[in-house]
Tab-separated table of C-alpha atoms and ligand atoms in Angstrom:
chain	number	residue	atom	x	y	z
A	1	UNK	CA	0.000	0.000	0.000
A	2	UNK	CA	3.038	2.630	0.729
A	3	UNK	CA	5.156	1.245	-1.742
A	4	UNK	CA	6.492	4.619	-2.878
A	5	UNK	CA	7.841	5.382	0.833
A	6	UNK	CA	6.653	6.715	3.945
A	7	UNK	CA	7.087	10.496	3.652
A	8	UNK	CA	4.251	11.896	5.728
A	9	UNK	CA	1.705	10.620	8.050
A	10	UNK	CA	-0.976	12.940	5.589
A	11	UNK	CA	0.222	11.080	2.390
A	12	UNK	CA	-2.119	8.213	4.469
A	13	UNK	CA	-5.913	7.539	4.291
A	14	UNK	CA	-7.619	6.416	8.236
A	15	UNK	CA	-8.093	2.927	6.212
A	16	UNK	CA	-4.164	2.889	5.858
A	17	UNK	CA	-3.279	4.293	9.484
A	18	UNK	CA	-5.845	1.889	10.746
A	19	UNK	CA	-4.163	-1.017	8.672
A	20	UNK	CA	-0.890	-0.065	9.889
A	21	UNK	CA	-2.014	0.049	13.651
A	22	UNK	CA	-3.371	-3.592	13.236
A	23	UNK	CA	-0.192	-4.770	12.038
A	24	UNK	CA	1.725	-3.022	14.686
A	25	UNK	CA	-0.348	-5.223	17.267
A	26	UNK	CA	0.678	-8.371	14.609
A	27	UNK	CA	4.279	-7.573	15.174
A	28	UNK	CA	4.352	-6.831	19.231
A	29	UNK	CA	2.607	-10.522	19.074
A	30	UNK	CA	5.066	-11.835	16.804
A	31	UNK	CA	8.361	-9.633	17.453
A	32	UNK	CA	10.596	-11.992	15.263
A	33	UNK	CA	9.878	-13.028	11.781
A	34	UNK	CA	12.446	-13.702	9.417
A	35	UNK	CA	10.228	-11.008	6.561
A	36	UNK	CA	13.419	-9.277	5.388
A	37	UNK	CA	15.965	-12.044	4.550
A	38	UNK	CA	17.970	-10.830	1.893
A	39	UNK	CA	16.714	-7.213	2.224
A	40	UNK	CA	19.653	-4.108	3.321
A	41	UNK	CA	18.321	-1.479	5.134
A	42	UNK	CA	19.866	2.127	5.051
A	43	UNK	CA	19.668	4.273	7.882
A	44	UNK	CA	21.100	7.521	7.293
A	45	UNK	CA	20.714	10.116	10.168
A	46	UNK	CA	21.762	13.637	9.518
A	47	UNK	CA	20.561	14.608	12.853
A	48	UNK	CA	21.254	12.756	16.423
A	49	UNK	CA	18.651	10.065	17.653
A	50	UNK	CA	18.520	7.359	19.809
A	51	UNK	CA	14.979	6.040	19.744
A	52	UNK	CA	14.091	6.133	16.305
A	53	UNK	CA	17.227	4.898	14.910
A	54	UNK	CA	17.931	2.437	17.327
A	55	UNK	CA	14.421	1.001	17.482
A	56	UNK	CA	14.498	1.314	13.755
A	57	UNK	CA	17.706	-1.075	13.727
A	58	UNK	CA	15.786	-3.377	16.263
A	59	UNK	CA	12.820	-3.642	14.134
A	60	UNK	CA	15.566	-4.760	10.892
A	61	UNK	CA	17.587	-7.063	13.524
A	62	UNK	CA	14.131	-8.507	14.734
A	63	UNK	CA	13.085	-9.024	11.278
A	64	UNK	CA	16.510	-10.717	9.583
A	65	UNK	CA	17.054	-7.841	8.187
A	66	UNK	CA	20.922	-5.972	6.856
A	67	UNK	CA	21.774	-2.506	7.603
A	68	UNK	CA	24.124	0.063	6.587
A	69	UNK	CA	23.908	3.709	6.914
A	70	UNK	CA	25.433	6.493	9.244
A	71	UNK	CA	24.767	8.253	12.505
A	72	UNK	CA	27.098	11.016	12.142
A	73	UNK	CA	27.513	13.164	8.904
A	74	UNK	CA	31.219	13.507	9.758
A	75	UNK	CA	31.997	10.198	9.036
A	76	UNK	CA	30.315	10.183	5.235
A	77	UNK	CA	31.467	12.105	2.017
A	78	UNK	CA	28.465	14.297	3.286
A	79	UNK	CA	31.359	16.561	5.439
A	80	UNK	CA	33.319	16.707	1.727
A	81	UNK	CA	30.717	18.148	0.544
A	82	UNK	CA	28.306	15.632	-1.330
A	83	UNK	CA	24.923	16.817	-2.148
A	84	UNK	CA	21.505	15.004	-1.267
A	85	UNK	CA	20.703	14.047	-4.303
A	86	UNK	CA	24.116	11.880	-4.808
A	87	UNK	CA	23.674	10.372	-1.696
A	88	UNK	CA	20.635	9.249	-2.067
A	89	UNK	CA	21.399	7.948	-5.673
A	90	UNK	CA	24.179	5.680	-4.448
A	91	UNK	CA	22.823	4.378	-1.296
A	92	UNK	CA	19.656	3.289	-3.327
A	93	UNK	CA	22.144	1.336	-5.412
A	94	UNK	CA	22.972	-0.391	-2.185
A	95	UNK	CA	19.680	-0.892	-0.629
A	96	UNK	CA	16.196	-1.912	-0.384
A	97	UNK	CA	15.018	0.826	1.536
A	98	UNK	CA	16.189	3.966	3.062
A	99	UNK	CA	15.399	5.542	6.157
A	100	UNK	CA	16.471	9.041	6.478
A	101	UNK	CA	16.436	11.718	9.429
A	102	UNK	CA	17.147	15.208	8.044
A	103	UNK	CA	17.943	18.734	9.453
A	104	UNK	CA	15.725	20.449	6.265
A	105	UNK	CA	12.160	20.350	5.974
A	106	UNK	CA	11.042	18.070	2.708
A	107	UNK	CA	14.435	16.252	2.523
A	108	UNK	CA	12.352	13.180	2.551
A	109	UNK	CA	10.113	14.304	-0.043
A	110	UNK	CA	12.874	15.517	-1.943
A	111	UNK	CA	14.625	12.200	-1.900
A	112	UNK	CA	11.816	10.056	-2.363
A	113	UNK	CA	11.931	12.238	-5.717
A	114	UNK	CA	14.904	11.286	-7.026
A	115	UNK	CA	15.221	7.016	-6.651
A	116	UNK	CA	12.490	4.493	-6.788
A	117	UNK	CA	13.989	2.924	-3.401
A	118	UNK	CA	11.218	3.864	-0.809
A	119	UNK	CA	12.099	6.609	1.642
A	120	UNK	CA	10.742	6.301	5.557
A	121	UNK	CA	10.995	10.215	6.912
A	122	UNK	CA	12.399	9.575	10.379
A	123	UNK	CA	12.110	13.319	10.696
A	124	UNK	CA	12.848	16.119	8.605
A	125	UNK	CA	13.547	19.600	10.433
A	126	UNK	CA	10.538	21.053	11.788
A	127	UNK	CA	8.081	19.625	9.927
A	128	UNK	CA	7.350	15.905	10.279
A	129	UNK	CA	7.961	12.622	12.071
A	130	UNK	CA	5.539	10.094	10.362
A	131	UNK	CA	6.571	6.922	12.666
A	132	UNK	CA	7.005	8.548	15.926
A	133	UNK	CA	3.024	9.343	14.621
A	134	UNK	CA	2.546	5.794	14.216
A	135	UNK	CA	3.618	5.043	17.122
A	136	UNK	CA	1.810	7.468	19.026
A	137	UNK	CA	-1.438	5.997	17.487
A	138	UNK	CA	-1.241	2.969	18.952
A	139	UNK	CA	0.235	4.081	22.039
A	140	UNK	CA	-3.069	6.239	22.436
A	141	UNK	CA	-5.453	2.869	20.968
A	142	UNK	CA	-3.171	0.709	23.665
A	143	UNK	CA	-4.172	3.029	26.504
A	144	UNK	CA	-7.515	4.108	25.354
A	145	UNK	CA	-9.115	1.028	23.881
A	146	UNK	CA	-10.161	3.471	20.957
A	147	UNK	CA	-9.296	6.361	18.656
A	148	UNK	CA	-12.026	8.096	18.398
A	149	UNK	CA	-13.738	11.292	20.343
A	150	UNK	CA	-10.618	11.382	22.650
A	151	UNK	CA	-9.473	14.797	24.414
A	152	UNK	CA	-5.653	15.569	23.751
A	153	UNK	CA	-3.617	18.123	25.544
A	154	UNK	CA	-0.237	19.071	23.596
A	155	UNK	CA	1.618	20.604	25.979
A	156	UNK	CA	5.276	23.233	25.013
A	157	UNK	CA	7.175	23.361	21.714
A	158	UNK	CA	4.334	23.682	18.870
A	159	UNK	CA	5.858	25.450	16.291
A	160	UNK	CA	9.108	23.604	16.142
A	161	UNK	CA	7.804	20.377	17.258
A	162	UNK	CA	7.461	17.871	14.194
A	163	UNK	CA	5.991	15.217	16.648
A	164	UNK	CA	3.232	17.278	17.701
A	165	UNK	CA	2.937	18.439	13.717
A	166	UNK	CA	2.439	14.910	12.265
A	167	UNK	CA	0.205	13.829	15.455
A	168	UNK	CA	-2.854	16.118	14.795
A	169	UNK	CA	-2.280	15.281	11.312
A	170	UNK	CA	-3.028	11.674	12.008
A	171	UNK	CA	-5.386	12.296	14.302
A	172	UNK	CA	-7.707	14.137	12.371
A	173	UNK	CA	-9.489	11.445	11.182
A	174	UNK	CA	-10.399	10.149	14.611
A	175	UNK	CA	-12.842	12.947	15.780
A	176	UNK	CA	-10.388	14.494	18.120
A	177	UNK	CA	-10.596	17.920	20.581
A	178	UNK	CA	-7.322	19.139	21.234
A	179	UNK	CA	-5.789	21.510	23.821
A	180	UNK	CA	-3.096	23.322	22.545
A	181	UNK	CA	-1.084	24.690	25.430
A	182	UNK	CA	2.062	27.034	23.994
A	183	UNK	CA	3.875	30.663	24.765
A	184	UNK	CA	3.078	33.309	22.231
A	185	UNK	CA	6.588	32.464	20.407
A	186	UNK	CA	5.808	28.563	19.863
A	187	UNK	CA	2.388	28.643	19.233
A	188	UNK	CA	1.177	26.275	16.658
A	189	UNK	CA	2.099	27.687	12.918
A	190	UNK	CA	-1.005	28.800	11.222
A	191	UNK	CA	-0.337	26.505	8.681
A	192	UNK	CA	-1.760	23.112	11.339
A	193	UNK	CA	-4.668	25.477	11.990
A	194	UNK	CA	-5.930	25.763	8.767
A	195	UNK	CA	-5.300	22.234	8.483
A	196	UNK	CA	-7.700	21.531	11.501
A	197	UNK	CA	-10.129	24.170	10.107
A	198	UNK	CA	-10.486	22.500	6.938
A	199	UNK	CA	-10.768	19.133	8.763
A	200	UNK	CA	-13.631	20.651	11.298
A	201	UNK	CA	-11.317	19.169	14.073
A	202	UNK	CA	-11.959	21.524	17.582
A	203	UNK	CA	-9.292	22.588	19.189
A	204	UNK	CA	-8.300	25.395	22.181
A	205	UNK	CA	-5.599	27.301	22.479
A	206	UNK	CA	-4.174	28.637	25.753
A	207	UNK	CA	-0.875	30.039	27.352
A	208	UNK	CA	-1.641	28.769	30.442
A	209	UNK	CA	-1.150	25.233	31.563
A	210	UNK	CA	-4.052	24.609	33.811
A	211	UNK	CA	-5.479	21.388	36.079
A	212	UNK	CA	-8.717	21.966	34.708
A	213	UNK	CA	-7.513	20.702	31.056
A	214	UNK	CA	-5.488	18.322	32.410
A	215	UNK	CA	-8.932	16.906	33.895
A	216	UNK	CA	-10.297	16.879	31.179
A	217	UNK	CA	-7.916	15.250	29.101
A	218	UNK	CA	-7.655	11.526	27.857
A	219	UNK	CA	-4.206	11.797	26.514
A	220	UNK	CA	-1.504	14.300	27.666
A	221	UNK	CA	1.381	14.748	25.022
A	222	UNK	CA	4.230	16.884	26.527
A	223	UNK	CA	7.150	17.797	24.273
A	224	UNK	CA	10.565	19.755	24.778
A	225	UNK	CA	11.278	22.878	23.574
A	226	UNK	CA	13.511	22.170	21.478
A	227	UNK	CA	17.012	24.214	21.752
A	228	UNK	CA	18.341	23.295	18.790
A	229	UNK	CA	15.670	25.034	16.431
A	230	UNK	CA	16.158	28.690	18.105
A	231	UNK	CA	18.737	30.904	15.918
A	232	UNK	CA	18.482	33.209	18.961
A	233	UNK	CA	19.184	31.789	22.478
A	234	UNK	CA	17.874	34.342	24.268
A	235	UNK	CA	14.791	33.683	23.204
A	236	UNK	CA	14.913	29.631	24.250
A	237	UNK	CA	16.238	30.976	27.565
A	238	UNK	CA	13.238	33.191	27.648
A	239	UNK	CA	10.764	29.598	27.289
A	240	UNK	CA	12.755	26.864	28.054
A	241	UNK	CA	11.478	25.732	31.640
A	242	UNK	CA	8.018	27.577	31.249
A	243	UNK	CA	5.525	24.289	31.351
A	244	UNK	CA	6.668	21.289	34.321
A	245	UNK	CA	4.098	18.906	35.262
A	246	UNK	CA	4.534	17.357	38.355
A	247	UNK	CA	2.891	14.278	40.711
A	248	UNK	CA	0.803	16.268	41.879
A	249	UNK	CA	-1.036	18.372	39.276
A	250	UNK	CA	-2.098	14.905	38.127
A	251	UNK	CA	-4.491	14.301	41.728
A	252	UNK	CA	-8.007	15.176	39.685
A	253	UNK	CA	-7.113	13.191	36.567
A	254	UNK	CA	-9.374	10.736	34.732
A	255	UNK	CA	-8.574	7.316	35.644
A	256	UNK	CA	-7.287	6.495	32.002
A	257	UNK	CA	-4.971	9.643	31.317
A	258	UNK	CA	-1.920	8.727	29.787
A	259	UNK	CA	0.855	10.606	29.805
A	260	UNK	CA	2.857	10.328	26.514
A	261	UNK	CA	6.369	12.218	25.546
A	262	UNK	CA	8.337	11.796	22.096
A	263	UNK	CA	11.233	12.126	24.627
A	264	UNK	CA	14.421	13.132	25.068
A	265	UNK	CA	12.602	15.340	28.009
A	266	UNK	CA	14.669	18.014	29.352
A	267	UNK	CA	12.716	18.790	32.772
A	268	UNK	CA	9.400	19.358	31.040
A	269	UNK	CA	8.032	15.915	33.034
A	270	UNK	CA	9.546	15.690	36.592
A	271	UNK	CA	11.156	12.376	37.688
A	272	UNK	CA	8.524	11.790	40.180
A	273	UNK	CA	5.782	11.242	37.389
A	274	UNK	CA	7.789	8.707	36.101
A	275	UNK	CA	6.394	6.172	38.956
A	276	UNK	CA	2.521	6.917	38.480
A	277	UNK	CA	0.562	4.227	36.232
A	278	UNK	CA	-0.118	7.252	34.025
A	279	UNK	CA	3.313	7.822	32.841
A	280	UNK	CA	3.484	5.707	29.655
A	281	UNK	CA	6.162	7.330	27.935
A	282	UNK	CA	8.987	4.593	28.724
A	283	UNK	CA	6.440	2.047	27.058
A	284	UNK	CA	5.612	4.161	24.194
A	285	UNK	CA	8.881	4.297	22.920
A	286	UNK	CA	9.200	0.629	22.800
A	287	UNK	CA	5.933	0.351	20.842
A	288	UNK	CA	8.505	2.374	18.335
A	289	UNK	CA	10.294	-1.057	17.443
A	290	UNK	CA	6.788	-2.616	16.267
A	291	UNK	CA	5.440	0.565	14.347
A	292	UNK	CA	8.990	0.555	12.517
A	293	UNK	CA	8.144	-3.113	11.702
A	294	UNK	CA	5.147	-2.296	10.446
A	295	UNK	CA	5.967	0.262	8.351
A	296	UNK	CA	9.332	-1.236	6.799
A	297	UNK	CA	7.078	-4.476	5.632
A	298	UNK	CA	4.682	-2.208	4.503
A	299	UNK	CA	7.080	0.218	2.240
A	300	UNK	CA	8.363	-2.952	1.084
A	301	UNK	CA	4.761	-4.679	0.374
A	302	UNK	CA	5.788	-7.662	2.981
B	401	CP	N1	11.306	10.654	19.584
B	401	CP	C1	12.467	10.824	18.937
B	401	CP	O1	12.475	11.184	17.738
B	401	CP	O2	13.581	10.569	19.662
B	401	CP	P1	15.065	10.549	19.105
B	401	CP	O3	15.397	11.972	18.675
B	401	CP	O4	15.929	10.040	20.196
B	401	CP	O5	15.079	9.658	17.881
């Protein structure tokens, strides 16, 4: 079905999101199958990681799978220079499939432009993360038993956050009401609004983080603000530590609010949260391994 790549979580239909969810529960059943014998993966990472390329590599390993690639530009021909395009062109000479993680927003789409060799986005700047998405889906149909008419509270970085960006993307089709809790200088780009406009999706947005959303909310999504986007520090120093949840603002919760994170979390979640039952970010990342699965055999038409 996605046999020209997986680029963005909006290049897929609810029937295809749904399909992919259902084999993500296939392969947390059945973690080791011996689907790509034969196959080389490529994971090329022009930006650090740790979950998504390592529990991309798992979900290869777990699956028989070969891989080659890079984790750090300065040990390819990228640092003398190489363009995309050539990189792409000879690693799809190498491989079955490439999985890429990019500084530039539309790298992936770019690349998936120039070779026939599918191309997973594994993030591309600021603008989306398709299998963190995935993974978030079934995190949230894991936890929630459903999809639909859920409450979700997104909670710091919204305009540089390509978690968050590809989330309410894949979402929409699931009847959602979303809190959008930001500072004036990350508030969601008009761009997602529209989006959810279009799509008749409700959503709030507010400055402040208050207990009465949390109460309300089925699924809270926390991100980072995310130092590494800002060309002016001052201005990350000026938002950085503005949104902590702690134990406590969690007392009034609904029984099943989960509490979900992309991760790396840089204080945004304090370590005492980590021991409620409504912390679920440590098991959400390694529902990342089965996602990647899913979508690797599905690029691949396995
Ligand atoms: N969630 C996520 O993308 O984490 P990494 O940056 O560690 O891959």
């Amino acid at each position: 079905m996605l046999n020209k790549g997986f680029v963005s979580i909006v290049d897929c239909s609810k029937q295809d999101i749904l399909h992919l969810v259902e084999r993500t529960e296939y392969f947390e059943q059945n973690f080791n199958q011996q689907l790509l014998k034969d196959k080389i993966c490529a994971t090329l990472f022009f930006e650090p990681s740790t979950r998504t390329r390592l529990s991309f590599e798992i979900a290869i390993s777990r699956l028989g799978g070969q891989i080659i690639g890079f984790s750090d530009v300065a040990t390819s021909s990228i640092s003398k220079g190489e363009i995309l395009k050539d990189t792409i062109k000879i690693i799809s000479n190498y491989a079955d499939v490439i999985i890429m993680r990019h500084y530039l927003e539309g790298a992936a789409r770019y690349a998936s432009e120039v070779t026939d060799v599918p191309i997973i986005n594994a993030g591309d700047g600021t603008n989306q993360h398709p299998s963190q998405t995935l993974l978030d889906i079934y995190s949230i149909y894991k936890t929630q038993g459903t999809l639909c008419d859920l409450t979700i509270t997104v909670v710091g970085d919204l305009k540089y956050g390509r978690t968050v960006h590809s989330l309410l993307n894949g979402m929409s089709h699931f009847n959602p009401t979303f809190h959008f809790v930001a500072p004036e200088e990350l508030k969601l780009p008009v761009v997602y609004k529209h989006f959810m406009d279009k799509n008749g999706i409700r959503y709030f947005d507010h400055s402040d983080f208050l207990i009465d959303i949390i109460n309300q909310t089925d699924i809270l999504y926390m991100t980072r603000v995310q130092r590494e986007r800002f060309t002016d520090l001052m201005e990350y120093e000026k938002v950085k530590n503005i949104y902590i949840l702690s134990k406590e603002m969690l007392i009034g919760s609904k029984d099943n609010l989960r509490i979900m994170h992309p991760l790396p979390r840089f204080g945004e979640i304090t370590l005492d949260v980590d021991g409620s039952p409504k912390a679920y970010y440590f098991d959400q990342a390694k529902n990342g391994i089965f996602a990647r699965q899913a979508i690797i055999c599905n690029v691949l038409s396995l």
